[in-house]
GROMACS .gro file of C-alpha atoms in nm:
model
  473
    1MET     CA    1   7.781  17.304  13.108
    2SER     CA    2   8.025  17.043  12.978
    3ASP     CA    3   7.912  16.696  12.873
    4LEU     CA    4   8.233  16.557  13.025
    5PRO     CA    5   8.315  16.792  13.313
    6LEU     CA    6   8.570  16.562  13.478
    7VAL     CA    7   8.761  16.476  13.161
    8GLU     CA    8   8.764  16.830  13.026
    9GLY     CA    9   8.835  16.982  13.366
   10VAL     CA   10   9.136  16.760  13.436
   11LEU     CA   11   9.283  16.813  13.089
   12LYS     CA   12   9.236  17.188  13.126
   13TYR     CA   13   9.413  17.179  13.463
   14VAL     CA   14   9.711  16.983  13.324
   15LYS     CA   15   9.741  17.224  13.033
   16GLU     CA   16   9.738  17.524  13.265
   17ASN     CA   17   9.984  17.369  13.515
   18ASN     CA   18  10.226  17.194  13.283
   19ILE     CA   19  10.524  17.195  13.521
   20SER     CA   20  10.450  16.967  13.813
   21PHE     CA   21  10.628  16.990  14.146
   22SER     CA   22  10.351  16.795  14.315
   23MET     CA   23  10.215  16.442  14.327
   24PRO     CA   24  10.197  16.202  14.149
   25GLY     CA   25  10.560  16.112  14.097
   26HIS     CA   26  10.529  16.031  13.726
   27LYS     CA   27  10.486  16.408  13.659
   28ASN     CA   28  10.199  16.419  13.411
   29GLY     CA   29  10.301  16.087  13.257
   30LYS     CA   30  10.665  16.170  13.189
   31GLY     CA   31  10.782  15.882  13.408
   32PHE     CA   32  10.613  15.624  13.187
   33PHE     CA   33  10.766  15.762  12.870
   34ALA     CA   34  11.115  15.757  13.023
   35THR     CA   35  11.170  15.390  12.932
   36GLU     CA   36  11.065  15.147  12.661
   37GLU     CA   37  10.897  14.931  12.925
   38GLY     CA   38  10.691  15.228  13.043
   39LYS     CA   39  10.591  15.317  12.688
   40THR     CA   40  10.480  14.959  12.626
   41PHE     CA   41  10.254  14.974  12.931
   42ILE     CA   42  10.101  15.311  12.841
   43ASN     CA   43  10.056  15.222  12.475
   44ASN     CA   44   9.861  14.913  12.581
   45ILE     CA   45   9.693  15.061  12.884
   46LEU     CA   46   9.334  14.983  12.786
   47SER     CA   47   9.425  14.620  12.722
   48CYS     CA   48   9.560  14.604  13.078
   49ASP     CA   49   9.223  14.697  13.226
   50ILE     CA   50   9.113  14.342  13.304
   51THR     CA   51   8.980  14.148  13.600
   52GLU     CA   52   9.079  13.830  13.784
   53VAL     CA   53   9.045  13.588  13.494
   54GLU     CA   54   9.243  13.267  13.466
   55GLY     CA   55   9.602  13.333  13.367
   56VAL     CA   56   9.651  13.674  13.533
   57ASP     CA   57   9.640  13.569  13.900
   58ASN     CA   58   9.433  13.699  14.192
   59LEU     CA   59   9.551  13.970  14.434
   60HIS     CA   60   9.369  13.800  14.722
   61ASN     CA   61   9.532  13.463  14.653
   62PRO     CA   62   9.845  13.530  14.448
   63GLU     CA   63  10.008  13.226  14.293
   64GLY     CA   64  10.135  13.357  13.959
   65ILE     CA   65  10.236  13.694  13.816
   66ILE     CA   66  10.112  13.897  14.115
   67LYS     CA   67  10.308  13.673  14.350
   68GLU     CA   68  10.617  13.714  14.132
   69ALA     CA   69  10.577  14.094  14.128
   70SER     CA   70  10.526  14.099  14.506
   71GLU     CA   71  10.845  13.900  14.558
   72LEU     CA   72  11.040  14.152  14.349
   73LEU     CA   73  10.890  14.428  14.563
   74THR     CA   74  10.993  14.244  14.879
   75GLN     CA   75  11.350  14.208  14.751
   76LEU     CA   76  11.378  14.577  14.667
   77TYR     CA   77  11.265  14.701  15.008
   78GLY     CA   78  11.425  14.421  15.208
   79SER     CA   79  11.104  14.334  15.391
   80LYS     CA   80  10.983  13.992  15.501
   81LYS     CA   81  10.673  14.037  15.284
   82SER     CA   82  10.535  14.324  15.078
   83TYR     CA   83  10.187  14.383  14.938
   84PHE     CA   84  10.036  14.585  14.653
   85LEU     CA   85   9.766  14.818  14.788
   86VAL     CA   86   9.497  14.925  14.540
   87ASN     CA   87   9.308  15.125  14.805
   88GLY     CA   88   9.601  15.354  14.881
   89SER     CA   89   9.796  15.412  15.200
   90THR     CA   90   9.466  15.455  15.382
   91SER     CA   91   9.398  15.084  15.353
   92GLY     CA   92   9.758  15.009  15.454
   93ASN     CA   93   9.725  15.215  15.771
   94LEU     CA   94   9.404  15.035  15.863
   95ILE     CA   95   9.569  14.697  15.798
   96MET     CA   96   9.868  14.789  16.017
   97VAL     CA   97   9.656  14.897  16.312
   98TYR     CA   98   9.410  14.609  16.295
   99SER     CA   99   9.688  14.351  16.254
  100SER     CA  100   9.895  14.481  16.544
  101PHE     CA  101   9.659  14.572  16.826
  102LYS     CA  102   9.367  14.441  17.027
  103GLU     CA  103   9.062  14.643  17.122
  104GLY     CA  104   9.141  14.863  17.421
  105ASP     CA  105   9.520  14.864  17.371
  106LYS     CA  106   9.709  15.180  17.458
  107VAL     CA  107   9.916  15.319  17.169
  108ILE     CA  108  10.159  15.613  17.143
  109ILE     CA  109  10.080  15.823  16.838
  110ASP     CA  110  10.245  16.101  16.643
  111ARG     CA  111  10.011  16.400  16.644
  112SER     CA  112  10.075  16.452  16.272
  113CYS     CA  113   9.948  16.111  16.165
  114HIS     CA  114   9.717  16.082  15.866
  115LYS     CA  115   9.345  16.089  15.938
  116SER     CA  116   9.320  15.720  15.842
  117ILE     CA  117   9.529  15.640  16.151
  118PHE     CA  118   9.295  15.842  16.371
  119ASN     CA  119   8.998  15.666  16.210
  120ALA     CA  120   9.159  15.328  16.279
  121ILE     CA  121   9.205  15.427  16.644
  122ILE     CA  122   8.832  15.497  16.671
  123LEU     CA  123   8.723  15.183  16.486
  124LYS     CA  124   8.958  14.960  16.688
  125LYS     CA  125   8.868  15.139  17.015
  126LEU     CA  126   9.230  15.207  17.106
  127LYS     CA  127   9.351  15.438  17.381
  128PRO     CA  128   9.579  15.700  17.223
  129VAL     CA  129   9.861  15.889  17.392
  130TYR     CA  130   9.982  16.170  17.168
  131ILE     CA  131  10.333  16.299  17.102
  132LYS     CA  132  10.375  16.673  17.049
  133ASN     CA  133  10.524  16.811  16.730
  134ARG     CA  134  10.816  17.048  16.752
  135VAL     CA  135  10.767  17.387  16.588
  136CYS     CA  136  11.072  17.531  16.416
  137ASN     CA  137  11.114  17.907  16.433
  138SER     CA  138  11.331  17.900  16.122
  139PHE     CA  139  11.032  17.840  15.898
  140ASN     CA  140  10.741  17.887  16.137
  141ALA     CA  141  10.590  17.542  16.099
  142PRO     CA  142  10.582  17.204  16.276
  143ILE     CA  143  10.872  16.988  16.165
  144SER     CA  144  10.841  16.648  16.333
  145ILE     CA  145  10.780  16.493  16.672
  146ASN     CA  146  10.934  16.657  16.975
  147MET     CA  147  11.198  16.401  17.072
  148GLU     CA  148  11.219  16.514  17.435
  149HIS     CA  149  10.843  16.473  17.466
  150PHE     CA  150  10.860  16.131  17.298
  151PHE     CA  151  11.112  15.996  17.552
  152GLN     CA  152  10.900  16.133  17.833
  153VAL     CA  153  10.580  15.981  17.695
  154ILE     CA  154  10.727  15.636  17.636
  155LYS     CA  155  10.868  15.620  17.990
  156ASN     CA  156  10.534  15.729  18.137
  157ASN     CA  157  10.339  15.477  17.929
  158ARG     CA  158  10.537  15.155  17.948
  159ASP     CA  159  10.216  14.955  17.913
  160ALA     CA  160  10.158  15.086  17.559
  161LYS     CA  161  10.155  14.813  17.296
  162GLY     CA  162  10.299  15.014  17.014
  163ILE     CA  163  10.402  15.342  16.851
  164ILE     CA  164  10.258  15.490  16.530
  165LEU     CA  165  10.465  15.757  16.354
  166THR     CA  166  10.479  15.953  16.030
  167TYR     CA  167  10.814  15.933  15.846
  168PRO     CA  168  10.859  16.176  15.674
  169ASN     CA  169  10.593  16.439  15.733
  170TYR     CA  170  10.435  16.649  15.459
  171TYR     CA  171  10.739  16.877  15.455
  172GLY     CA  172  10.973  16.582  15.392
  173ILE     CA  173  11.124  16.603  15.740
  174CYS     CA  174  11.212  16.284  15.927
  175CYS     CA  175  11.246  16.218  16.297
  176ASP     CA  176  11.540  16.014  16.427
  177LEU     CA  177  11.359  15.686  16.363
  178GLU     CA  178  11.662  15.473  16.445
  179LYS     CA  179  11.669  15.602  16.804
  180ILE     CA  180  11.293  15.569  16.837
  181ILE     CA  181  11.293  15.205  16.724
  182GLU     CA  182  11.581  15.129  16.959
  183GLU     CA  183  11.388  15.281  17.251
  184ALA     CA  184  11.065  15.103  17.156
  185LYS     CA  185  11.238  14.765  17.158
  186ASN     CA  186  11.342  14.828  17.520
  187TYR     CA  187  10.971  14.826  17.608
  188ASN     CA  188  10.870  14.550  17.364
  189MET     CA  189  10.651  14.790  17.166
  190LYS     CA  190  10.566  14.751  16.799
  191VAL     CA  191  10.662  15.038  16.568
  192LEU     CA  192  10.425  15.113  16.279
  193ILE     CA  193  10.530  15.373  16.023
  194ASP     CA  194  10.318  15.572  15.782
  195SER     CA  195  10.591  15.643  15.528
  196ALA     CA  196  10.352  15.757  15.256
  197HIS     CA  197  10.599  16.021  15.135
  198GLY     CA  198  10.901  15.791  15.160
  199ALA     CA  199  10.858  15.524  14.892
  200HIS     CA  200  11.190  15.634  14.739
  201PHE     CA  201  11.387  15.645  15.066
  202GLY     CA  202  11.704  15.440  15.087
  203ILE     CA  203  11.758  15.408  14.713
  204SER     CA  204  12.035  15.670  14.737
  205ASN     CA  205  12.263  15.757  15.026
  206LYS     CA  206  12.165  16.120  14.963
  207LEU     CA  207  11.814  16.037  15.082
  208PRO     CA  208  11.692  15.946  15.432
  209LYS     CA  209  11.710  15.579  15.527
  210SER     CA  210  11.418  15.350  15.456
  211ALA     CA  211  11.188  15.284  15.754
  212VAL     CA  212  11.191  14.917  15.653
  213LYS     CA  213  11.570  14.898  15.664
  214LEU     CA  214  11.575  15.080  15.999
  215GLY     CA  215  11.371  14.797  16.149
  216ALA     CA  216  11.013  14.924  16.182
  217ASP     CA  217  10.770  14.636  16.227
  218MET     CA  218  10.525  14.748  15.958
  219VAL     CA  219  10.558  15.026  15.701
  220VAL     CA  220  10.321  15.177  15.446
  221THR     CA  221  10.459  15.372  15.147
  222SER     CA  222  10.253  15.556  14.884
  223SER     CA  223  10.408  15.464  14.551
  224HIS     CA  224  10.206  15.730  14.370
  225LYS     CA  225  10.348  16.019  14.572
  226THR     CA  226  10.708  15.993  14.451
  227LEU     CA  227  10.731  15.698  14.208
  228ALA     CA  228  10.608  15.643  13.853
  229SER     CA  229  10.280  15.494  13.967
  230PHE     CA  230   9.913  15.585  13.939
  231THR     CA  231   9.728  15.775  14.210
  232GLN     CA  232   9.570  15.548  14.475
  233THR     CA  233   9.863  15.306  14.476
  234ALA     CA  234  10.074  15.208  14.775
  235PHE     CA  235  10.286  14.932  14.928
  236LEU     CA  236  10.261  14.758  15.265
  237HIS     CA  237  10.575  14.601  15.414
  238ILE     CA  238  10.604  14.355  15.702
  239ASN     CA  239  10.941  14.360  15.868
  240SER     CA  240  10.916  14.144  16.182
  241ASN     CA  241  10.729  13.856  16.340
  242ILE     CA  242  10.388  14.012  16.276
  243ASN     CA  243  10.122  13.742  16.232
  244LYS     CA  244  10.109  13.712  15.851
  245ASP     CA  245   9.778  13.526  15.859
  246LYS     CA  246   9.622  13.817  16.045
  247VAL     CA  247   9.774  14.065  15.799
  248ASP     CA  248   9.641  13.860  15.507
  249PHE     CA  249   9.293  13.865  15.661
  250TYR     CA  250   9.284  14.239  15.709
  251PHE     CA  251   9.449  14.293  15.371
  252SER     CA  252   9.151  14.119  15.212
  253SER     CA  253   8.908  14.301  15.443
  254PHE     CA  254   9.032  14.649  15.348
  255SER     CA  255   9.100  14.583  14.978
  256SER     CA  256   8.862  14.584  14.686
  257THR     CA  257   8.750  14.243  14.561
  258SER     CA  258   8.787  14.388  14.211
  259PRO     CA  259   9.143  14.524  14.223
  260SER     CA  260   9.250  14.738  13.929
  261TYR     CA  261   9.515  14.572  13.715
  262LEU     CA  262   9.600  14.918  13.583
  263LEU     CA  263   9.695  15.023  13.934
  264MET     CA  264   9.889  14.703  13.998
  265CYS     CA  265  10.075  14.728  13.667
  266SER     CA  266  10.171  15.087  13.743
  267MET     CA  267  10.302  14.981  14.086
  268ASP     CA  268  10.506  14.706  13.924
  269TYR     CA  269  10.652  14.962  13.685
  270GLY     CA  270  10.720  15.209  13.967
  271ARG     CA  271  10.913  14.937  14.150
  272TYR     CA  272  11.097  14.841  13.833
  273TYR     CA  273  11.208  15.198  13.756
  274LEU     CA  274  11.322  15.259  14.114
  275GLN     CA  275  11.514  14.934  14.125
  276LYS     CA  276  11.685  14.969  13.788
  277TYR     CA  277  11.744  15.344  13.762
  278GLY     CA  278  11.665  15.488  14.105
  279ARG     CA  279  12.011  15.531  14.258
  280ASN     CA  280  12.165  15.719  13.965
  281GLU     CA  281  11.853  15.916  13.883
  282TYR     CA  282  11.799  16.034  14.241
  283ASN     CA  283  12.166  16.125  14.277
  284ASN     CA  284  12.134  16.337  13.963
  285LEU     CA  285  11.804  16.487  14.081
  286ILE     CA  286  11.943  16.589  14.419
  287GLU     CA  287  12.250  16.742  14.257
  288LEU     CA  288  12.017  16.946  14.035
  289ALA     CA  289  11.799  17.046  14.330
  290GLU     CA  290  12.107  17.161  14.527
  291LYS     CA  291  12.228  17.368  14.234
  292TYR     CA  292  11.904  17.563  14.207
  293LYS     CA  293  11.855  17.578  14.583
  294ASN     CA  294  12.170  17.790  14.598
  295LYS     CA  295  12.033  18.017  14.326
  296ILE     CA  296  11.695  18.059  14.497
  297ASN     CA  297  11.868  18.138  14.826
  298ASN     CA  298  12.016  18.446  14.659
  299ILE     CA  299  11.670  18.588  14.595
  300ASP     CA  300  11.572  18.843  14.857
  301ASN     CA  301  11.332  18.714  15.126
  302MET     CA  302  11.339  18.353  14.999
  303HIS     CA  303  11.522  18.063  15.156
  304VAL     CA  304  11.514  17.689  15.090
  305ILE     CA  305  11.517  17.516  15.429
  306ASP     CA  306  11.786  17.255  15.493
  307GLU     CA  307  11.890  17.036  15.787
  308GLN     CA  308  12.110  17.308  15.937
  309ASP     CA  309  11.799  17.525  15.981
  310ILE     CA  310  11.605  17.269  16.185
  311ASN     CA  311  11.854  17.070  16.394
  312GLU     CA  312  11.916  17.154  16.758
  313ASN     CA  313  11.946  16.894  17.036
  314TYR     CA  314  11.827  16.601  16.823
  315SER     CA  315  11.893  16.516  16.461
  316TYR     CA  316  11.617  16.556  16.204
  317PHE     CA  317  11.668  16.448  15.846
  318MET     CA  318  11.531  16.599  15.528
  319ASP     CA  319  11.423  16.458  15.196
  320ARG     CA  320  11.652  16.647  14.962
  321SER     CA  321  11.431  16.563  14.666
  322ARG     CA  322  11.186  16.834  14.771
  323TYR     CA  323  11.200  17.202  14.860
  324ILE     CA  324  11.053  17.393  15.149
  325ILE     CA  325  11.074  17.751  15.024
  326ASN     CA  326  11.039  17.980  15.323
  327LEU     CA  327  10.940  18.345  15.294
  328ASN     CA  328  11.024  18.623  15.530
  329ASN     CA  329  10.746  18.667  15.788
  330ASN     CA  330  10.617  18.974  15.611
  331TYR     CA  331  10.519  18.778  15.300
  332ASN     CA  332  10.242  18.527  15.240
  333SER     CA  333  10.337  18.201  15.071
  334ASN     CA  334   9.974  18.127  14.983
  335LEU     CA  335   9.986  18.426  14.750
  336LEU     CA  336  10.319  18.306  14.610
  337LEU     CA  337  10.160  17.967  14.540
  338LYS     CA  338   9.885  18.145  14.346
  339TYR     CA  339  10.147  18.342  14.152
  340LEU     CA  340  10.331  18.021  14.057
  341ARG     CA  341  10.006  17.863  13.936
  342GLU     CA  342   9.943  18.167  13.722
  343ASN     CA  343  10.282  18.092  13.567
  344LYS     CA  344  10.191  17.725  13.499
  345ILE     CA  345  10.384  17.582  13.795
  346GLN     CA  346  10.198  17.345  14.024
  347CYS     CA  347  10.346  17.299  14.372
  348GLU     CA  348  10.238  17.049  14.635
  349MET     CA  349  10.113  17.284  14.905
  350SER     CA  350  10.164  17.606  15.096
  351ASP     CA  351  10.108  17.728  15.448
  352THR     CA  352  10.127  18.096  15.535
  353HIS     CA  353  10.509  18.101  15.536
  354ASN     CA  354  10.627  17.812  15.317
  355ILE     CA  355  10.575  17.637  14.987
  356VAL     CA  356  10.649  17.266  14.945
  357LEU     CA  357  10.762  17.129  14.609
  358ILE     CA  358  10.802  16.756  14.545
  359PHE     CA  359  11.048  16.650  14.277
  360SER     CA  360  11.108  16.322  14.100
  361PRO     CA  361  11.366  16.208  13.843
  362PHE     CA  362  11.121  16.319  13.574
  363ASN     CA  363  11.166  16.687  13.656
  364THR     CA  364  11.420  16.828  13.413
  365GLU     CA  365  11.676  17.105  13.449
  366GLU     CA  366  11.447  17.315  13.231
  367ASP     CA  367  11.179  17.278  13.500
  368PHE     CA  368  11.417  17.400  13.771
  369LYS     CA  369  11.547  17.682  13.556
  370TYR     CA  370  11.193  17.801  13.478
  371LEU     CA  371  11.102  17.783  13.849
  372TYR     CA  372  11.403  17.995  13.941
  373GLU     CA  373  11.330  18.256  13.675
  374VAL     CA  374  10.965  18.286  13.779
  375LEU     CA  375  11.064  18.322  14.145
  376ARG     CA  376  11.333  18.576  14.059
  377LYS     CA  377  11.081  18.793  13.875
  378CYS     CA  378  10.823  18.774  14.152
  379ASP     CA  379  10.723  19.104  14.311
  380LEU     CA  380  10.687  19.005  14.675
  381SER     CA  381  10.580  19.356  14.772
  382LYS     CA  382  10.230  19.258  14.656
  383MET     CA  383  10.225  18.965  14.898
  384LYS     CA  384  10.268  19.130  15.236
  385PHE     CA  385  10.048  19.024  15.527
  386GLN     CA  386  10.027  19.058  15.903
  387SER     CA  387  10.186  18.748  16.052
  388ILE     CA  388  10.222  18.597  16.396
  389ASN     CA  389  10.466  18.324  16.484
  390ILE     CA  390  10.331  17.974  16.539
  391HIS     CA  391  10.447  17.835  16.868
  392GLU     CA  392  10.473  17.485  17.008
  393TYR     CA  393  10.137  17.447  17.178
  394SER     CA  394  10.044  17.191  17.441
  395ILE     CA  395   9.823  16.895  17.358
  396PRO     CA  396   9.475  16.957  17.504
  397VAL     CA  397   9.354  16.743  17.793
  398LEU     CA  398   9.182  16.421  17.682
  399LYS     CA  399   8.844  16.384  17.853
  400LEU     CA  400   8.691  16.105  17.641
  401SER     CA  401   8.859  15.840  17.426
  402PRO     CA  402   8.794  15.901  17.054
  403HIS     CA  403   8.573  15.592  17.021
  404GLU     CA  404   8.362  15.719  17.313
  405ALA     CA  405   8.341  16.071  17.175
  406VAL     CA  406   8.236  15.968  16.824
  407ASN     CA  407   7.908  15.821  16.950
  408LYS     CA  408   7.809  16.109  17.179
  409PRO     CA  409   7.540  16.363  17.072
  410LYS     CA  410   7.692  16.685  16.938
  411LYS     CA  411   7.595  17.038  16.849
  412LYS     CA  412   7.761  17.331  16.673
  413ILE     CA  413   7.851  17.646  16.862
  414ASP     CA  414   8.062  17.957  16.795
  415ILE     CA  415   8.433  17.922  16.861
  416GLU     CA  416   8.411  18.205  17.115
  417GLY     CA  417   8.171  18.006  17.331
  418SER     CA  418   8.355  17.675  17.311
  419LEU     CA  419   8.607  17.735  17.590
  420GLY     CA  420   8.608  17.443  17.833
  421ARG     CA  421   8.377  17.227  17.622
  422ILE     CA  422   8.464  16.881  17.489
  423CYS     CA  423   8.549  16.886  17.119
  424GLY     CA  424   8.317  16.670  16.909
  425GLU     CA  425   8.515  16.656  16.586
  426ASN     CA  426   8.884  16.657  16.492
  427ILE     CA  427   8.990  17.008  16.389
  428ILE     CA  428   9.274  17.002  16.141
  429PRO     CA  429   9.437  17.296  15.960
  430TYR     CA  430   9.518  17.186  15.607
  431PRO     CA  431   9.797  17.219  15.527
  432PRO     CA  432   9.993  17.092  15.712
  433GLY     CA  433   9.728  16.846  15.833
  434ILE     CA  434   9.831  16.821  16.200
  435PRO     CA  435   9.525  16.827  16.432
  436LEU     CA  436   9.495  17.125  16.664
  437ILE     CA  437   9.246  16.935  16.874
  438MET     CA  438   9.096  16.587  16.861
  439MET     CA  439   8.745  16.477  16.945
  440GLY     CA  440   8.722  16.401  17.314
  441GLU     CA  441   8.973  16.674  17.412
  442ILE     CA  442   8.886  16.988  17.606
  443ILE     CA  443   8.893  17.313  17.409
  444ASP     CA  444   9.127  17.550  17.592
  445LYS     CA  445   9.223  17.914  17.545
  446GLU     CA  446   9.537  17.829  17.350
  447THR     CA  447   9.338  17.620  17.102
  448ILE     CA  448   9.093  17.905  17.042
  449ILE     CA  449   9.382  18.147  16.973
  450MET     CA  450   9.528  17.909  16.716
  451LEU     CA  451   9.188  17.848  16.551
  452LYS     CA  452   9.144  18.222  16.504
  453TYR     CA  453   9.496  18.255  16.365
  454TYR     CA  454   9.433  17.995  16.094
  455LEU     CA  455   9.091  18.137  16.006
  456ASN     CA  456   9.225  18.492  15.982
  457ASN     CA  457   9.504  18.378  15.747
  458GLY     CA  458   9.277  18.187  15.509
  459ILE     CA  459   9.395  17.836  15.605
  460GLU     CA  460   9.133  17.565  15.556
  461LEU     CA  461   9.023  17.425  15.890
  462ILE     CA  462   8.865  17.083  15.861
  463GLY     CA  463   8.608  17.059  16.141
  464VAL     CA  464   8.519  17.431  16.146
  465ASP     CA  465   8.206  17.549  15.963
  466ASN     CA  466   8.145  17.924  15.935
  467GLY     CA  467   8.318  17.992  16.262
  468LYS     CA  468   8.139  17.712  16.444
  469VAL     CA  469   8.279  17.393  16.597
  470LYS     CA  470   8.113  17.073  16.712
  471ILE     CA  471   8.110  17.010  17.083
  472ILE     CA  472   7.973  16.719  17.284
  473GLU     CA  473   7.644  16.806  17.451
   0.00000   0.00000   0.00000
């Protein structure tokens, strides 16, 4: 047994997966060594691990260097006010919900929201109305909200106080947020956006537009996912007449009273790099990604999904700084992910049909070339599996509000015997992290079929334990 299992384990992992196509955006530290300013920070990193002593400002009452850094952040994103979040996007999502709604408010919610949004709904005792996700047959996975269903839901729930959406989702796919915001304003609804994967959006015209620039009322972006910033870092942006005093209160409530200056310094650097180099570097990155996308598309049974594959009646937009590599239905992408790891390539995630890779300006052409060569040499014949197509399933009937369901007594039963019972815990296949059923909803036949599908294909199901689910007694 190691004396330092965490330290040695992490270093071993990095050594074995030395090409990173996953978070964080600095790609094993390369982003910090890309500039002299980044090197200065890293070379003095231990000296930067301080606390709120006189002369270095206070995150909860910024008047000096933190205020100055926050103002630069605000200028970059074009918000009315931006915040450094040392408790990640989770804290930002909680702040958004608590600042925007009163207990008992009805809210329209993207079914693919992060679990912190669902937790906020429970804690704030909100009444959720869910929007279905559209499933795309081209790559057999949910892509974004179903726009037809959204327009139907908003017209049927004109008393809702706001809309909470994910932009982009885990696959880097974006809904038509401009149309959604326009429609929401017709009903005087707030629009809150979890843009955790979109901190780099808008810096190049080859990327989707920023949710802030599109006019969302509040936006959270995870700087660590795509920027040169440490894990657990994020930004919160206010973009309308949200009560700033209320936001400040909840910001302090959901933030550590001992904020890490290492995290804040890394966020400041991530903002600096994006502002100074972002446009050119992302243009170059996307050009490189397009070049190797065309090469990968010439490999039998592999295809990198693009906007032409997913667009039908409504426009969806894609983050071109990531890949969704889709395999023919006869091949299992989870096994391909394992193969890539064996060849020292770390990807972000896989489902049964697709692998997601997240790039940043710190991925070199050598990285892309090595990826292509490893994929080209892959023997997919060893990765066959029996597949069924995922279909766009209906949202189960809501019997109890989540805040009511969470306090009810529960018991575990076999999936087979759960038909017609009220679900006692959110059940979420991961990836992609979109709930099949939420607590308080009735378990129907369609849900059971999908649960079995995910279990049979080795997908982790949060909320399922050895074939048993929690139901309300």
